[in-house]
Amino acid sequence: MSVASVQAPHLAELCSSLGRSSLSVSSSLSDLVGSPFEISADNVLTIEDLRVQMGSCFTCGVSWAEDHVSLDCSECGGYGLERPCPLCDGSCGSTWKRDFTMSHASGKARWQGSCPSHPISHPPAMVLPTIVTPAAVPPTCGATRNQFLAQELCARLEKLSTQT
């Protein structure tokens, strides 16, 4: 069984701990035993536990894997692991899958899939996220077009804030 540590010590704790101890970059593993860097069993998750956590909403805690959602949570977005196509409200019959990484990172529901009713000039291997260009939405769908504009602006702001 594999284990992964999911909690790292805070930088301030590391710096203050280094100042108080005789550990250096060249310290051996035996020097680390009993040091503040030692990992306790409370801070370690199995891969199975990590999968369960990734399949759950970080904001409200419900389990998407069990089709639980919170309707007022932006990370859940009202759906579990799958949802009908958000571009045409499911009229095309395609099902989109949750993008766990982006949903957790942004705190908002993010989806991967494609809509045959709204062809976009992307290579076939590329996965289309929910955030699409407004040009892909017909001008007759004013509300949908505005929603995509808002999503695109949010995505750009998130990208800028992570780069700064």
Short mmCIF file of C-alpha atoms in Angstrom, two decimals, residues 5-116:
data_model
loop_
_atom_site.label_atom_id
_atom_site.label_comp_id
_atom_site.label_asym_id
_atom_site.label_seq_id
_atom_site.Cartn_x
_atom_site.Cartn_y
_atom_site.Cartn_z
CA SER A 5 2.01 13.01 2.95
CA VAL A 6 -0.51 15.75 2.35
CA GLN A 7 0.45 18.26 5.01
CA ALA A 8 3.69 20.15 4.77
CA PRO A 9 5.15 22.17 7.65
CA HIS A 10 4.60 25.90 7.40
CA LEU A 11 7.59 27.95 6.24
CA ALA A 12 7.72 29.95 9.48
CA GLU A 13 7.85 26.73 11.52
CA LEU A 14 10.63 25.37 9.30
CA CYS A 15 12.75 28.50 9.60
CA SER A 16 12.35 28.76 13.36
CA SER A 17 13.01 25.03 13.76
CA LEU A 18 16.19 25.23 11.70
CA GLY A 19 17.43 28.09 13.83
CA ARG A 20 16.95 26.07 17.03
CA SER A 21 18.37 22.78 15.81
CA SER A 22 21.72 21.68 14.51
CA LEU A 23 20.26 20.25 11.31
CA SER A 24 21.82 21.30 8.05
CA VAL A 25 21.18 20.55 4.42
CA SER A 26 23.66 17.69 4.66
CA SER A 27 21.99 16.10 7.72
CA SER A 28 21.42 12.38 7.51
CA LEU A 29 18.11 10.58 7.98
CA SER A 30 19.15 9.49 11.46
CA ASP A 31 19.60 13.18 12.38
CA LEU A 32 15.99 13.82 11.38
CA VAL A 33 14.53 11.22 13.79
CA GLY A 34 12.87 13.14 16.60
CA SER A 35 13.25 16.43 14.73
CA PRO A 36 10.33 18.74 13.92
CA PHE A 37 10.44 17.33 10.36
CA GLU A 38 9.34 13.87 11.45
CA ILE A 39 6.04 12.82 9.85
CA SER A 40 3.43 11.50 12.24
CA ALA A 41 0.75 8.98 11.29
CA ASP A 42 -1.87 11.74 11.65
CA ASN A 43 -0.35 13.61 8.69
CA VAL A 44 -0.24 10.66 6.29
CA LEU A 45 -3.02 9.47 4.00
CA THR A 46 -3.20 6.32 1.96
CA ILE A 47 -3.78 6.61 -1.77
CA GLU A 48 -7.32 5.34 -1.19
CA ASP A 49 -7.98 8.11 1.36
CA LEU A 50 -6.57 10.67 -1.05
CA ARG A 51 -8.90 9.42 -3.83
CA VAL A 52 -11.87 9.81 -1.48
CA GLN A 53 -10.81 13.37 -0.64
CA MET A 54 -10.26 14.30 -4.30
CA GLY A 55 -13.74 12.96 -5.10
CA SER A 56 -15.24 15.27 -2.50
CA CYS A 57 -15.92 18.98 -2.50
CA PHE A 58 -13.20 20.92 -0.66
CA THR A 59 -15.65 23.76 0.04
CA CYS A 60 -18.70 22.01 1.52
CA GLY A 61 -17.38 18.46 2.03
CA VAL A 62 -20.02 16.43 0.16
CA SER A 63 -18.94 13.32 -1.75
CA TRP A 64 -19.31 13.72 -5.52
CA ALA A 65 -18.43 10.03 -5.93
CA GLU A 66 -21.66 9.19 -4.08
CA ASP A 67 -23.63 11.71 -6.21
CA HIS A 68 -24.03 14.09 -3.28
CA VAL A 69 -24.01 17.79 -4.10
CA SER A 70 -24.80 21.08 -2.47
CA LEU A 71 -26.96 23.32 -4.64
CA ASP A 72 -25.63 26.54 -3.12
CA CYS A 73 -21.93 25.59 -3.38
CA SER A 74 -19.98 27.05 -6.31
CA GLU A 75 -17.43 24.20 -6.29
CA CYS A 76 -20.21 21.59 -6.56
CA GLY A 77 -22.09 23.53 -9.21
CA GLY A 78 -25.20 21.43 -8.56
CA TYR A 79 -23.74 18.22 -10.03
CA GLY A 80 -21.62 15.27 -8.91
CA LEU A 81 -19.06 13.62 -11.20
CA GLU A 82 -20.99 14.14 -14.44
CA ARG A 83 -23.47 16.60 -15.87
CA PRO A 84 -25.40 17.18 -19.09
CA CYS A 85 -23.66 19.35 -21.68
CA PRO A 86 -23.53 22.93 -20.28
CA LEU A 87 -23.34 24.48 -23.76
CA CYS A 88 -26.75 23.31 -24.96
CA ASP A 89 -28.29 22.26 -21.61
CA GLY A 90 -28.00 18.59 -22.54
CA SER A 91 -29.98 18.67 -25.78
CA CYS A 92 -27.03 17.10 -27.65
CA GLY A 93 -27.06 14.11 -25.30
CA SER A 94 -23.37 14.35 -24.35
CA THR A 95 -22.22 14.05 -20.75
CA TRP A 96 -19.37 16.13 -19.37
CA LYS A 97 -17.05 14.95 -16.59
CA ARG A 98 -15.87 17.00 -13.64
CA ASP A 99 -12.33 18.39 -13.85
CA PHE A 100 -11.24 17.65 -10.27
CA THR A 101 -8.01 19.64 -10.42
CA MET A 102 -9.59 22.82 -11.74
CA SER A 103 -12.72 22.51 -9.58
CA HIS A 104 -10.60 22.19 -6.43
CA ALA A 105 -8.08 24.85 -7.48
CA SER A 106 -10.62 27.50 -8.46
CA GLY A 107 -13.35 26.65 -5.95
CA LYS A 108 -15.82 26.61 -8.86
CA ALA A 109 -17.28 23.72 -10.85
CA ARG A 110 -15.19 23.00 -13.96
CA TRP A 111 -16.11 20.42 -16.60
CA GLN A 112 -14.50 18.58 -19.50
CA GLY A 113 -16.35 17.44 -22.58
CA SER A 114 -17.46 18.41 -26.04
CA CYS A 115 -20.73 19.40 -27.63
CA PRO A 116 -21.52 18.18 -31.14
#
